[in-house]
Amino acid sequence: MGSDGDKLEIPAHDENFFLPDNTVKNLDRIKKLAKRHPINVLVAGKQGCGKSTMVRQFASVNNRPLATFQIGILSEPGQLFGEHRLKGGETFYQQFLFPKAIQTPGCVIHLEEINRPEHPKALNMLFSVLSDDRSVWTDELGHIKVADGVVFFATLNEGDEFVGTEMLDAALRDRFYVSLLDYLPSDIETKVLNLKAGVDEANALTIVNIANKLRNNSQEPMIISTRHTLMIAEMVGVGASVKEAFINSLQLSNDILESVLLSLHVEMRIKGAGNGKEYRLY
Ligand SMILES: Nc1ncnc2c1ncn2[C@@H]1O[C@H](COP(=O)(O)OP(=O)(O)OP(=O)(O)O)[C@@H](O)[C@H]1O
Ligand SMILES: [Mg+2]
């Protein structure tokens, strides 16, 4: 959660982050709209598909500070704002990073797992900040107003996309733009493994092809995120064979992997290359 001492910084830019064209365009429009008033964007997509990275990139590309808050762990309404502490027998109020972030012009605020607070009341004060009046009253800090140009990105975790948005108060949901992210098409994922994990293109392609076979296995499809193919590629980068890297990264029987490898021997090219042309670096 952080305390007042936490700095708000512009995050580093990821030079190898790809997004679909239309997502990039949408983010540019969000930036323009944020000049008029604060904006809320809901980012939904499966685990490890790049949600957090996209939020970070938005801040980085637009030279804005970023602050991230785990909403999923909140258990009381005022918890984001600060807490009473004891020092030398006296109590004092320690302000946290959240009130500072929302009062910082242009700040990008990432709210993780907004659909899963431990206590539903924990969202109450957050709701005031996200809805039209963009302000909240706290006994300790008084009246807090959201600064100009602030952009809130709320992310939802895997499989919760719809449950999650349903769970948000309807009036609040109504105030969010939505951005849906998906896993990358094969050719772009291959490029990402090559660029980020430093494996050569041939190995990157093999990893993506095997991952896709497992993902598209009609009997037992596996969810394998970009995060995970990157982990596998990094393992190969430090000397593992592709097979060893898969076995040591996923719960996968040797038999299944062998049969995938066999079937790929006869078709070593990009499978279902998809719409990679519509992607670009962000
Ligand atoms: N489109 C992409 N281009 C380049 N790298 C990507 C892309 N998508 C994901 N990655 C990489 O995969 C890893 C996981 O991404 P990230 O943490 O942003 O996913 P997430 O959707 O926030 O995951 P979670 O659901 O677990 O919060 C990061 O190392 C990220 O850089
Ligand atoms: Mg994330």
PDB file of C-alpha atoms and ligand atoms in Angstrom:
ATOM      1  CA  MET A   1       0.000   0.000   0.000  1.00  0.00           C
ATOM      2  CA  GLY A   2       2.868   2.339   0.695  1.00  0.00           C
ATOM      3  CA  SER A   3       3.158   5.432   2.801  1.00  0.00           C
ATOM      4  CA  ASP A   4       3.432   9.108   2.063  1.00  0.00           C
ATOM      5  CA  GLY A   5       7.136   8.730   1.490  1.00  0.00           C
ATOM      6  CA  ASP A   6       6.552   6.668  -1.657  1.00  0.00           C
ATOM      7  CA  LYS A   7       7.540   8.446  -4.806  1.00  0.00           C
ATOM      8  CA  LEU A   8       5.422   8.595  -7.920  1.00  0.00           C
ATOM      9  CA  GLU A   9       7.599   7.744 -10.877  1.00  0.00           C
ATOM     10  CA  ILE A  10       7.279   7.477 -14.620  1.00  0.00           C
ATOM     11  CA  PRO A  11       7.844   3.769 -15.330  1.00  0.00           C
ATOM     12  CA  ALA A  12      10.519   2.505 -17.699  1.00  0.00           C
ATOM     13  CA  HIS A  13       9.417   1.828 -21.255  1.00  0.00           C
ATOM     14  CA  ASP A  14       9.247  -1.791 -22.466  1.00  0.00           C
ATOM     15  CA  GLU A  15      10.804  -1.598 -25.930  1.00  0.00           C
ATOM     16  CA  ASN A  16       9.296  -4.894 -27.020  1.00  0.00           C
ATOM     17  CA  PHE A  17       5.650  -4.663 -26.137  1.00  0.00           C
ATOM     18  CA  PHE A  18       3.159  -5.315 -28.931  1.00  0.00           C
ATOM     19  CA  LEU A  19      -0.499  -4.345 -29.065  1.00  0.00           C
ATOM     20  CA  PRO A  20      -3.186  -4.579 -31.721  1.00  0.00           C
ATOM     21  CA  ASP A  21      -3.455  -1.422 -33.799  1.00  0.00           C
ATOM     22  CA  ASN A  22      -6.927  -0.634 -32.612  1.00  0.00           C
ATOM     23  CA  THR A  23      -5.905  -0.935 -28.959  1.00  0.00           C
ATOM     24  CA  VAL A  24      -3.103   1.562 -29.522  1.00  0.00           C
ATOM     25  CA  LYS A  25      -5.547   3.915 -31.220  1.00  0.00           C
ATOM     26  CA  ASN A  26      -7.968   3.523 -28.362  1.00  0.00           C
ATOM     27  CA  LEU A  27      -5.254   4.349 -25.820  1.00  0.00           C
ATOM     28  CA  ASP A  28      -4.409   7.493 -27.765  1.00  0.00           C
ATOM     29  CA  ARG A  29      -8.032   8.546 -27.624  1.00  0.00           C
ATOM     30  CA  ILE A  30      -8.101   7.887 -23.895  1.00  0.00           C
ATOM     31  CA  LYS A  31      -5.124  10.183 -23.550  1.00  0.00           C
ATOM     32  CA  LYS A  32      -6.955  12.937 -25.443  1.00  0.00           C
ATOM     33  CA  LEU A  33     -10.113  12.537 -23.403  1.00  0.00           C
ATOM     34  CA  ALA A  34      -8.139  12.648 -20.184  1.00  0.00           C
ATOM     35  CA  LYS A  35      -7.212  16.234 -21.031  1.00  0.00           C
ATOM     36  CA  ARG A  36     -10.853  17.134 -20.480  1.00  0.00           C
ATOM     37  CA  HIS A  37     -11.539  15.199 -17.293  1.00  0.00           C
ATOM     38  CA  PRO A  38     -10.407  12.085 -15.418  1.00  0.00           C
ATOM     39  CA  ILE A  39     -11.137   8.800 -17.192  1.00  0.00           C
ATOM     40  CA  ASN A  40     -11.801   5.215 -16.092  1.00  0.00           C
ATOM     41  CA  VAL A  41     -10.770   2.242 -18.224  1.00  0.00           C
ATOM     42  CA  LEU A  42     -11.480  -1.389 -17.437  1.00  0.00           C
ATOM     43  CA  VAL A  43      -8.852  -3.768 -18.839  1.00  0.00           C
ATOM     44  CA  ALA A  44      -9.956  -7.379 -19.071  1.00  0.00           C
ATOM     45  CA  GLY A  45      -8.086 -10.409 -20.353  1.00  0.00           C
ATOM     46  CA  LYS A  46      -6.648 -13.763 -19.348  1.00  0.00           C
ATOM     47  CA  GLN A  47      -3.756 -14.165 -16.942  1.00  0.00           C
ATOM     48  CA  GLY A  48      -0.394 -13.012 -18.218  1.00  0.00           C
ATOM     49  CA  CYS A  49      -1.729 -11.503 -21.453  1.00  0.00           C
ATOM     50  CA  GLY A  50      -0.121  -8.122 -20.838  1.00  0.00           C
ATOM     51  CA  LYS A  51      -2.694  -6.114 -18.856  1.00  0.00           C
ATOM     52  CA  SER A  52      -0.299  -4.716 -16.271  1.00  0.00           C
ATOM     53  CA  THR A  53       2.337  -4.069 -18.894  1.00  0.00           C
ATOM     54  CA  MET A  54      -0.151  -2.155 -21.028  1.00  0.00           C
ATOM     55  CA  VAL A  55      -1.021   0.145 -18.117  1.00  0.00           C
ATOM     56  CA  ARG A  56       2.665   0.699 -17.390  1.00  0.00           C
ATOM     57  CA  GLN A  57       3.361   1.428 -21.054  1.00  0.00           C
ATOM     58  CA  PHE A  58       0.514   3.937 -21.196  1.00  0.00           C
ATOM     59  CA  ALA A  59       2.145   5.829 -18.342  1.00  0.00           C
ATOM     60  CA  SER A  60       5.583   5.521 -19.849  1.00  0.00           C
ATOM     61  CA  VAL A  61       4.642   6.502 -23.409  1.00  0.00           C
ATOM     62  CA  ASN A  62       2.781   9.573 -22.133  1.00  0.00           C
ATOM     63  CA  ASN A  63       5.355  10.568 -19.504  1.00  0.00           C
ATOM     64  CA  ARG A  64       2.997  10.139 -16.618  1.00  0.00           C
ATOM     65  CA  PRO A  65       3.662   8.801 -13.143  1.00  0.00           C
ATOM     66  CA  LEU A  66       2.154   5.421 -12.298  1.00  0.00           C
ATOM     67  CA  ALA A  67       0.777   4.156  -8.998  1.00  0.00           C
ATOM     68  CA  THR A  68      -0.554   0.610  -8.543  1.00  0.00           C
ATOM     69  CA  PHE A  69      -2.937  -0.562  -5.832  1.00  0.00           C
ATOM     70  CA  GLN A  70      -4.148  -4.061  -4.995  1.00  0.00           C
ATOM     71  CA  ILE A  71      -7.872  -3.718  -4.486  1.00  0.00           C
ATOM     72  CA  GLY A  72      -8.264  -7.476  -3.979  1.00  0.00           C
ATOM     73  CA  ILE A  73      -6.662  -7.335  -0.543  1.00  0.00           C
ATOM     74  CA  LEU A  74      -8.681  -4.440   0.879  1.00  0.00           C
ATOM     75  CA  SER A  75     -10.762  -5.220   3.919  1.00  0.00           C
ATOM     76  CA  GLU A  76     -11.905  -1.778   5.175  1.00  0.00           C
ATOM     77  CA  PRO A  77     -13.276   1.350   3.467  1.00  0.00           C
ATOM     78  CA  GLY A  78     -10.541   3.844   4.358  1.00  0.00           C
ATOM     79  CA  GLN A  79      -7.647   1.487   3.951  1.00  0.00           C
ATOM     80  CA  LEU A  80      -6.283   2.973   0.748  1.00  0.00           C
ATOM     81  CA  PHE A  81      -6.008   6.430   2.261  1.00  0.00           C
ATOM     82  CA  GLY A  82      -4.025   5.868   5.415  1.00  0.00           C
ATOM     83  CA  GLU A  83      -4.076   4.502   8.936  1.00  0.00           C
ATOM     84  CA  HIS A  84      -3.722   5.509  12.558  1.00  0.00           C
ATOM     85  CA  ARG A  85      -0.373   4.626  14.027  1.00  0.00           C
ATOM     86  CA  LEU A  86       1.266   4.854  17.390  1.00  0.00           C
ATOM     87  CA  LYS A  87       4.510   6.715  18.040  1.00  0.00           C
ATOM     88  CA  GLY A  88       5.952   7.507  21.456  1.00  0.00           C
ATOM     89  CA  GLY A  89       2.601   6.811  23.077  1.00  0.00           C
ATOM     90  CA  GLU A  90       0.744   9.174  20.716  1.00  0.00           C
ATOM     91  CA  THR A  91      -1.437   8.206  17.804  1.00  0.00           C
ATOM     92  CA  PHE A  92      -1.044   9.959  14.500  1.00  0.00           C
ATOM     93  CA  TYR A  93      -2.501   9.490  11.029  1.00  0.00           C
ATOM     94  CA  GLN A  94      -0.168   8.147   8.376  1.00  0.00           C
ATOM     95  CA  GLN A  95      -1.336   9.051   4.891  1.00  0.00           C
ATOM     96  CA  PHE A  96      -0.734   6.451   2.170  1.00  0.00           C
ATOM     97  CA  LEU A  97       0.157   6.842  -1.476  1.00  0.00           C
ATOM     98  CA  PHE A  98      -3.402   6.693  -2.839  1.00  0.00           C
ATOM     99  CA  PRO A  99      -4.587  10.186  -1.798  1.00  0.00           C
ATOM    100  CA  LYS A 100      -1.340  11.625  -3.099  1.00  0.00           C
ATOM    101  CA  ALA A 101      -1.672   9.774  -6.421  1.00  0.00           C
ATOM    102  CA  ILE A 102      -5.236  10.873  -7.129  1.00  0.00           C
ATOM    103  CA  GLN A 103      -4.293  14.486  -6.384  1.00  0.00           C
ATOM    104  CA  THR A 104      -1.350  14.357  -8.801  1.00  0.00           C
ATOM    105  CA  PRO A 105      -2.256  15.823 -12.223  1.00  0.00           C
ATOM    106  CA  GLY A 106      -1.970  13.272 -15.024  1.00  0.00           C
ATOM    107  CA  CYS A 107      -1.247  10.348 -12.726  1.00  0.00           C
ATOM    108  CA  VAL A 108      -1.994   6.860 -14.075  1.00  0.00           C
ATOM    109  CA  ILE A 109      -3.612   4.769 -11.372  1.00  0.00           C
ATOM    110  CA  HIS A 110      -3.748   1.015 -11.729  1.00  0.00           C
ATOM    111  CA  LEU A 111      -6.392  -0.696  -9.594  1.00  0.00           C
ATOM    112  CA  GLU A 112      -5.725  -4.434  -9.588  1.00  0.00           C
ATOM    113  CA  GLU A 113      -8.474  -6.974  -9.019  1.00  0.00           C
ATOM    114  CA  ILE A 114     -11.136  -4.351  -8.604  1.00  0.00           C
ATOM    115  CA  ASN A 115     -13.818  -7.056  -8.623  1.00  0.00           C
ATOM    116  CA  ARG A 116     -12.390  -8.907  -5.641  1.00  0.00           C
ATOM    117  CA  PRO A 117     -12.028  -6.824  -2.511  1.00  0.00           C
ATOM    118  CA  GLU A 118     -12.109  -8.935   0.611  1.00  0.00           C
ATOM    119  CA  HIS A 119     -14.805  -6.696   1.990  1.00  0.00           C
ATOM    120  CA  PRO A 120     -17.370  -5.111  -0.388  1.00  0.00           C
ATOM    121  CA  LYS A 121     -17.516  -1.947   1.750  1.00  0.00           C
ATOM    122  CA  ALA A 122     -13.863  -1.432   0.981  1.00  0.00           C
ATOM    123  CA  LEU A 123     -14.937  -0.147  -2.417  1.00  0.00           C
ATOM    124  CA  ASN A 124     -17.207   2.598  -1.096  1.00  0.00           C
ATOM    125  CA  MET A 125     -14.660   5.389  -0.902  1.00  0.00           C
ATOM    126  CA  LEU A 126     -13.101   4.273  -4.133  1.00  0.00           C
ATOM    127  CA  PHE A 127     -16.476   4.544  -5.834  1.00  0.00           C
ATOM    128  CA  SER A 128     -16.756   8.241  -4.975  1.00  0.00           C
ATOM    129  CA  VAL A 129     -13.414   8.823  -6.616  1.00  0.00           C
ATOM    130  CA  LEU A 130     -14.407   6.959  -9.770  1.00  0.00           C
ATOM    131  CA  SER A 131     -17.867   8.446 -10.178  1.00  0.00           C
ATOM    132  CA  ASP A 132     -18.885  11.860 -11.444  1.00  0.00           C
ATOM    133  CA  ASP A 133     -18.034  14.092  -8.516  1.00  0.00           C
ATOM    134  CA  ARG A 134     -14.485  12.713  -8.467  1.00  0.00           C
ATOM    135  CA  SER A 135     -14.014  13.594  -4.849  1.00  0.00           C
ATOM    136  CA  VAL A 136     -14.185  12.009  -1.454  1.00  0.00           C
ATOM    137  CA  TRP A 137     -14.326  13.120   2.145  1.00  0.00           C
ATOM    138  CA  THR A 138     -12.244  11.507   4.852  1.00  0.00           C
ATOM    139  CA  ASP A 139     -12.295  12.505   8.506  1.00  0.00           C
ATOM    140  CA  GLU A 140      -8.529  12.614   8.617  1.00  0.00           C
ATOM    141  CA  LEU A 141      -7.702  14.288   5.314  1.00  0.00           C
ATOM    142  CA  GLY A 142     -10.854  16.281   4.638  1.00  0.00           C
ATOM    143  CA  HIS A 143     -12.069  16.825   1.114  1.00  0.00           C
ATOM    144  CA  ILE A 144      -9.915  15.141  -1.537  1.00  0.00           C
ATOM    145  CA  LYS A 145     -10.436  15.923  -5.197  1.00  0.00           C
ATOM    146  CA  VAL A 146      -9.135  13.946  -8.164  1.00  0.00           C
ATOM    147  CA  ALA A 147      -6.608  16.055 -10.117  1.00  0.00           C
ATOM    148  CA  ASP A 148      -6.944  16.942 -13.809  1.00  0.00           C
ATOM    149  CA  GLY A 149      -5.902  14.332 -16.336  1.00  0.00           C
ATOM    150  CA  VAL A 150      -5.875  11.371 -13.960  1.00  0.00           C
ATOM    151  CA  VAL A 151      -6.522   8.029 -15.698  1.00  0.00           C
ATOM    152  CA  PHE A 152      -7.739   5.038 -13.698  1.00  0.00           C
ATOM    153  CA  PHE A 153      -7.099   1.607 -15.192  1.00  0.00           C
ATOM    154  CA  ALA A 154      -8.905  -1.209 -13.402  1.00  0.00           C
ATOM    155  CA  THR A 155      -7.819  -4.745 -14.266  1.00  0.00           C
ATOM    156  CA  LEU A 156      -9.793  -7.919 -13.802  1.00  0.00           C
ATOM    157  CA  ASN A 157      -8.197 -11.314 -13.434  1.00  0.00           C
ATOM    158  CA  GLU A 158      -8.555 -14.374 -15.565  1.00  0.00           C
ATOM    159  CA  GLY A 159     -12.003 -15.707 -16.228  1.00  0.00           C
ATOM    160  CA  ASP A 160     -13.562 -12.955 -14.146  1.00  0.00           C
ATOM    161  CA  GLU A 161     -14.150 -10.598 -17.029  1.00  0.00           C
ATOM    162  CA  PHE A 162     -17.884 -10.841 -16.989  1.00  0.00           C
ATOM    163  CA  VAL A 163     -18.511 -11.925 -13.462  1.00  0.00           C
ATOM    164  CA  GLY A 164     -16.267  -9.050 -12.488  1.00  0.00           C
ATOM    165  CA  THR A 165     -18.020  -6.355 -14.417  1.00  0.00           C
ATOM    166  CA  GLU A 166     -21.367  -7.686 -13.233  1.00  0.00           C
ATOM    167  CA  MET A 167     -20.136  -7.414  -9.704  1.00  0.00           C
ATOM    168  CA  LEU A 168     -19.284  -3.783 -10.051  1.00  0.00           C
ATOM    169  CA  ASP A 169     -22.094  -1.470  -9.157  1.00  0.00           C
ATOM    170  CA  ALA A 170     -24.080  -0.824 -12.352  1.00  0.00           C
ATOM    171  CA  ALA A 171     -23.807   2.934 -12.036  1.00  0.00           C
ATOM    172  CA  LEU A 172     -20.072   2.672 -11.665  1.00  0.00           C
ATOM    173  CA  ARG A 173     -19.647   0.182 -14.496  1.00  0.00           C
ATOM    174  CA  ASP A 174     -21.401   2.715 -16.647  1.00  0.00           C
ATOM    175  CA  ARG A 175     -18.468   5.086 -16.158  1.00  0.00           C
ATOM    176  CA  PHE A 176     -15.769   2.786 -17.545  1.00  0.00           C
ATOM    177  CA  TYR A 177     -14.437   2.456 -21.044  1.00  0.00           C
ATOM    178  CA  VAL A 178     -13.438  -1.146 -21.731  1.00  0.00           C
ATOM    179  CA  SER A 179     -10.305  -2.553 -23.298  1.00  0.00           C
ATOM    180  CA  LEU A 180     -10.132  -6.297 -23.975  1.00  0.00           C
ATOM    181  CA  LEU A 181      -6.735  -7.923 -24.365  1.00  0.00           C
ATOM    182  CA  ASP A 182      -6.033 -11.336 -25.829  1.00  0.00           C
ATOM    183  CA  TYR A 183      -2.952 -13.527 -26.198  1.00  0.00           C
ATOM    184  CA  LEU A 184      -0.693 -12.686 -29.135  1.00  0.00           C
ATOM    185  CA  PRO A 185      -0.873 -14.265 -32.598  1.00  0.00           C
ATOM    186  CA  SER A 186       1.952 -16.775 -33.209  1.00  0.00           C
ATOM    187  CA  ASP A 187       4.222 -14.649 -35.349  1.00  0.00           C
ATOM    188  CA  ILE A 188       4.194 -11.794 -32.829  1.00  0.00           C
ATOM    189  CA  GLU A 189       4.624 -14.111 -29.865  1.00  0.00           C
ATOM    190  CA  THR A 190       7.650 -15.631 -31.635  1.00  0.00           C
ATOM    191  CA  LYS A 191       9.112 -12.157 -32.062  1.00  0.00           C
ATOM    192  CA  VAL A 192       8.481 -11.348 -28.393  1.00  0.00           C
ATOM    193  CA  LEU A 193      10.314 -14.499 -27.214  1.00  0.00           C
ATOM    194  CA  ASN A 194      13.177 -13.723 -29.543  1.00  0.00           C
ATOM    195  CA  LEU A 195      13.452 -10.101 -28.432  1.00  0.00           C
ATOM    196  CA  LYS A 196      12.747 -10.470 -24.733  1.00  0.00           C
ATOM    197  CA  ALA A 197      14.212 -13.830 -23.769  1.00  0.00           C
ATOM    198  CA  GLY A 198      17.093 -13.755 -26.233  1.00  0.00           C
ATOM    199  CA  VAL A 199      16.388 -17.180 -27.763  1.00  0.00           C
ATOM    200  CA  ASP A 200      17.038 -17.483 -31.488  1.00  0.00           C
ATOM    201  CA  GLU A 201      14.114 -17.339 -33.870  1.00  0.00           C
ATOM    202  CA  ALA A 202      14.109 -21.068 -34.557  1.00  0.00           C
ATOM    203  CA  ASN A 203      13.784 -21.939 -30.877  1.00  0.00           C
ATOM    204  CA  ALA A 204      11.276 -19.165 -30.310  1.00  0.00           C
ATOM    205  CA  LEU A 205       9.161 -20.563 -33.121  1.00  0.00           C
ATOM    206  CA  THR A 206       9.398 -24.106 -31.766  1.00  0.00           C
ATOM    207  CA  ILE A 207       8.286 -22.930 -28.325  1.00  0.00           C
ATOM    208  CA  VAL A 208       5.312 -21.030 -29.749  1.00  0.00           C
ATOM    209  CA  ASN A 209       4.304 -23.945 -31.959  1.00  0.00           C
ATOM    210  CA  ILE A 210       4.416 -26.409 -29.068  1.00  0.00           C
ATOM    211  CA  ALA A 211       2.542 -23.997 -26.816  1.00  0.00           C
ATOM    212  CA  ASN A 212      -0.146 -23.566 -29.462  1.00  0.00           C
ATOM    213  CA  LYS A 213      -0.518 -27.318 -29.891  1.00  0.00           C
ATOM    214  CA  LEU A 214      -1.070 -27.622 -26.159  1.00  0.00           C
ATOM    215  CA  ARG A 215      -3.391 -24.614 -26.082  1.00  0.00           C
ATOM    216  CA  ASN A 216      -5.468 -25.972 -28.941  1.00  0.00           C
ATOM    217  CA  ASN A 217      -5.487 -29.590 -27.823  1.00  0.00           C
ATOM    218  CA  SER A 218      -9.121 -30.549 -28.199  1.00  0.00           C
ATOM    219  CA  GLN A 219      -9.108 -33.094 -25.362  1.00  0.00           C
ATOM    220  CA  GLU A 220      -7.231 -31.175 -22.720  1.00  0.00           C
ATOM    221  CA  PRO A 221      -6.556 -27.582 -23.757  1.00  0.00           C
ATOM    222  CA  MET A 222      -3.991 -25.886 -21.530  1.00  0.00           C
ATOM    223  CA  ILE A 223      -3.881 -22.211 -20.700  1.00  0.00           C
ATOM    224  CA  ILE A 224      -0.338 -21.073 -21.406  1.00  0.00           C
ATOM    225  CA  SER A 225       0.222 -17.352 -21.023  1.00  0.00           C
ATOM    226  CA  THR A 226       2.756 -15.132 -22.734  1.00  0.00           C
ATOM    227  CA  ARG A 227       4.374 -14.847 -19.316  1.00  0.00           C
ATOM    228  CA  HIS A 228       4.813 -18.606 -19.358  1.00  0.00           C
ATOM    229  CA  THR A 229       6.182 -18.971 -22.887  1.00  0.00           C
ATOM    230  CA  LEU A 230       8.663 -16.243 -21.903  1.00  0.00           C
ATOM    231  CA  MET A 231       9.680 -18.291 -18.856  1.00  0.00           C
ATOM    232  CA  ILE A 232      10.190 -21.330 -21.072  1.00  0.00           C
ATOM    233  CA  ALA A 233      12.214 -19.305 -23.561  1.00  0.00           C
ATOM    234  CA  GLU A 234      14.413 -17.923 -20.783  1.00  0.00           C
ATOM    235  CA  MET A 235      15.087 -21.459 -19.601  1.00  0.00           C
ATOM    236  CA  VAL A 236      16.181 -22.369 -23.134  1.00  0.00           C
ATOM    237  CA  GLY A 237      18.312 -19.233 -23.154  1.00  0.00           C
ATOM    238  CA  VAL A 238      20.374 -20.618 -20.272  1.00  0.00           C
ATOM    239  CA  GLY A 239      20.987 -23.968 -21.918  1.00  0.00           C
ATOM    240  CA  ALA A 240      17.895 -26.169 -21.489  1.00  0.00           C
ATOM    241  CA  SER A 241      16.528 -28.013 -24.504  1.00  0.00           C
ATOM    242  CA  VAL A 242      13.058 -26.896 -25.532  1.00  0.00           C
ATOM    243  CA  LYS A 243      11.722 -30.199 -24.245  1.00  0.00           C
ATOM    244  CA  GLU A 244      13.402 -29.843 -20.864  1.00  0.00           C
ATOM    245  CA  ALA A 245      12.173 -26.272 -20.574  1.00  0.00           C
ATOM    246  CA  PHE A 246       8.559 -27.332 -21.187  1.00  0.00           C
ATOM    247  CA  ILE A 247       8.745 -30.235 -18.762  1.00  0.00           C
ATOM    248  CA  ASN A 248      10.218 -27.988 -16.080  1.00  0.00           C
ATOM    249  CA  SER A 249       7.697 -25.205 -16.597  1.00  0.00           C
ATOM    250  CA  LEU A 250       4.352 -26.931 -17.008  1.00  0.00           C
ATOM    251  CA  GLN A 251       2.657 -29.917 -15.448  1.00  0.00           C
ATOM    252  CA  LEU A 252       3.033 -31.977 -18.531  1.00  0.00           C
ATOM    253  CA  SER A 253       3.605 -35.667 -19.101  1.00  0.00           C
ATOM    254  CA  ASN A 254       6.505 -36.742 -21.241  1.00  0.00           C
ATOM    255  CA  ASP A 255       4.069 -38.707 -23.458  1.00  0.00           C
ATOM    256  CA  ILE A 256       1.985 -35.710 -24.384  1.00  0.00           C
ATOM    257  CA  LEU A 257       5.058 -33.626 -25.084  1.00  0.00           C
ATOM    258  CA  GLU A 258       6.602 -36.387 -27.252  1.00  0.00           C
ATOM    259  CA  SER A 259       3.481 -36.653 -29.361  1.00  0.00           C
ATOM    260  CA  VAL A 260       3.346 -32.891 -29.832  1.00  0.00           C
ATOM    261  CA  LEU A 261       7.010 -32.858 -30.852  1.00  0.00           C
ATOM    262  CA  LEU A 262       6.433 -35.699 -33.308  1.00  0.00           C
ATOM    263  CA  SER A 263       3.536 -33.965 -34.967  1.00  0.00           C
ATOM    264  CA  LEU A 264       5.537 -30.737 -35.223  1.00  0.00           C
ATOM    265  CA  HIS A 265       8.515 -32.351 -36.929  1.00  0.00           C
ATOM    266  CA  VAL A 266       6.503 -32.586 -40.084  1.00  0.00           C
ATOM    267  CA  GLU A 267       5.133 -29.067 -39.931  1.00  0.00           C
ATOM    268  CA  MET A 268       7.765 -26.650 -38.717  1.00  0.00           C
ATOM    269  CA  ARG A 269       6.317 -23.372 -39.754  1.00  0.00           C
ATOM    270  CA  ILE A 270       4.146 -20.824 -38.128  1.00  0.00           C
ATOM    271  CA  LYS A 271       0.821 -22.346 -37.351  1.00  0.00           C
ATOM    272  CA  GLY A 272      -2.253 -20.210 -37.540  1.00  0.00           C
ATOM    273  CA  ALA A 273      -0.118 -17.115 -37.889  1.00  0.00           C
ATOM    274  CA  GLY A 274      -3.210 -15.032 -37.411  1.00  0.00           C
ATOM    275  CA  ASN A 275      -3.462 -11.292 -37.676  1.00  0.00           C
ATOM    276  CA  GLY A 276       0.028 -10.281 -36.674  1.00  0.00           C
ATOM    277  CA  LYS A 277      -0.003  -7.599 -39.360  1.00  0.00           C
ATOM    278  CA  GLU A 278      -2.479  -5.694 -37.279  1.00  0.00           C
ATOM    279  CA  TYR A 279      -0.103  -5.490 -34.334  1.00  0.00           C
ATOM    280  CA  ARG A 280       2.522  -2.887 -33.655  1.00  0.00           C
ATOM    281  CA  LEU A 281       5.009  -1.909 -30.998  1.00  0.00           C
ATOM    282  CA  TYR A 282       3.559   0.363 -28.362  1.00  0.00           C
TER     283      TYR A 282
HETATM  284  N1  LIG B   1       1.738  -8.176 -26.000  1.00  0.00           N
HETATM  285  C1  LIG B   1       2.890  -8.410 -25.376  1.00  0.00           C
HETATM  286  N2  LIG B   1       4.066  -8.013 -25.918  1.00  0.00           N
HETATM  287  C2  LIG B   1       5.215  -8.232 -25.244  1.00  0.00           C
HETATM  288  N3  LIG B   1       5.295  -8.827 -24.041  1.00  0.00           N
HETATM  289  C3  LIG B   1       4.154  -9.239 -23.467  1.00  0.00           C
HETATM  290  C4  LIG B   1       2.896  -9.054 -24.097  1.00  0.00           C
HETATM  291  N4  LIG B   1       1.930  -9.557 -23.297  1.00  0.00           N
HETATM  292  C5  LIG B   1       2.546 -10.023 -22.206  1.00  0.00           C
HETATM  293  N5  LIG B   1       3.888  -9.838 -22.296  1.00  0.00           N
HETATM  294  C6  LIG B   1       4.864 -10.193 -21.261  1.00  0.00           C
HETATM  295  O1  LIG B   1       4.327 -11.239 -20.472  1.00  0.00           O
HETATM  296  C7  LIG B   1       4.540 -10.997 -19.062  1.00  0.00           C
HETATM  297  C8  LIG B   1       3.213 -10.916 -18.332  1.00  0.00           C
HETATM  298  O2  LIG B   1       2.536  -9.716 -18.666  1.00  0.00           O
HETATM  299  P1  LIG B   1       1.649  -8.908 -17.612  1.00  0.00           P
HETATM  300  O3  LIG B   1       2.190  -9.048 -16.249  1.00  0.00           O
HETATM  301  O4  LIG B   1       1.475  -7.533 -18.165  1.00  0.00           O
HETATM  302  O5  LIG B   1       0.279  -9.706 -17.740  1.00  0.00           O
HETATM  303  P2  LIG B   1      -1.097  -9.534 -16.911  1.00  0.00           P
HETATM  304  O6  LIG B   1      -2.183  -9.676 -17.892  1.00  0.00           O
HETATM  305  O7  LIG B   1      -1.040  -8.296 -16.099  1.00  0.00           O
HETATM  306  O8  LIG B   1      -1.044 -10.794 -15.959  1.00  0.00           O
HETATM  307  P3  LIG B   1      -1.942 -11.111 -14.635  1.00  0.00           P
HETATM  308  O9  LIG B   1      -3.282 -11.512 -15.145  1.00  0.00           O
HETATM  309  O10 LIG B   1      -1.223 -12.246 -13.994  1.00  0.00           O
HETATM  310  O11 LIG B   1      -1.968  -9.866 -13.813  1.00  0.00           O
HETATM  311  C9  LIG B   1       5.359  -9.713 -18.981  1.00  0.00           C
HETATM  312  O12 LIG B   1       6.723 -10.050 -18.900  1.00  0.00           O
HETATM  313  C10 LIG B   1       5.053  -9.013 -20.284  1.00  0.00           C
HETATM  314  O13 LIG B   1       6.075  -8.140 -20.655  1.00  0.00           O
HETATM  315 MG    MG B   2      -1.209  -8.009 -13.966  1.00  0.00          MG
END
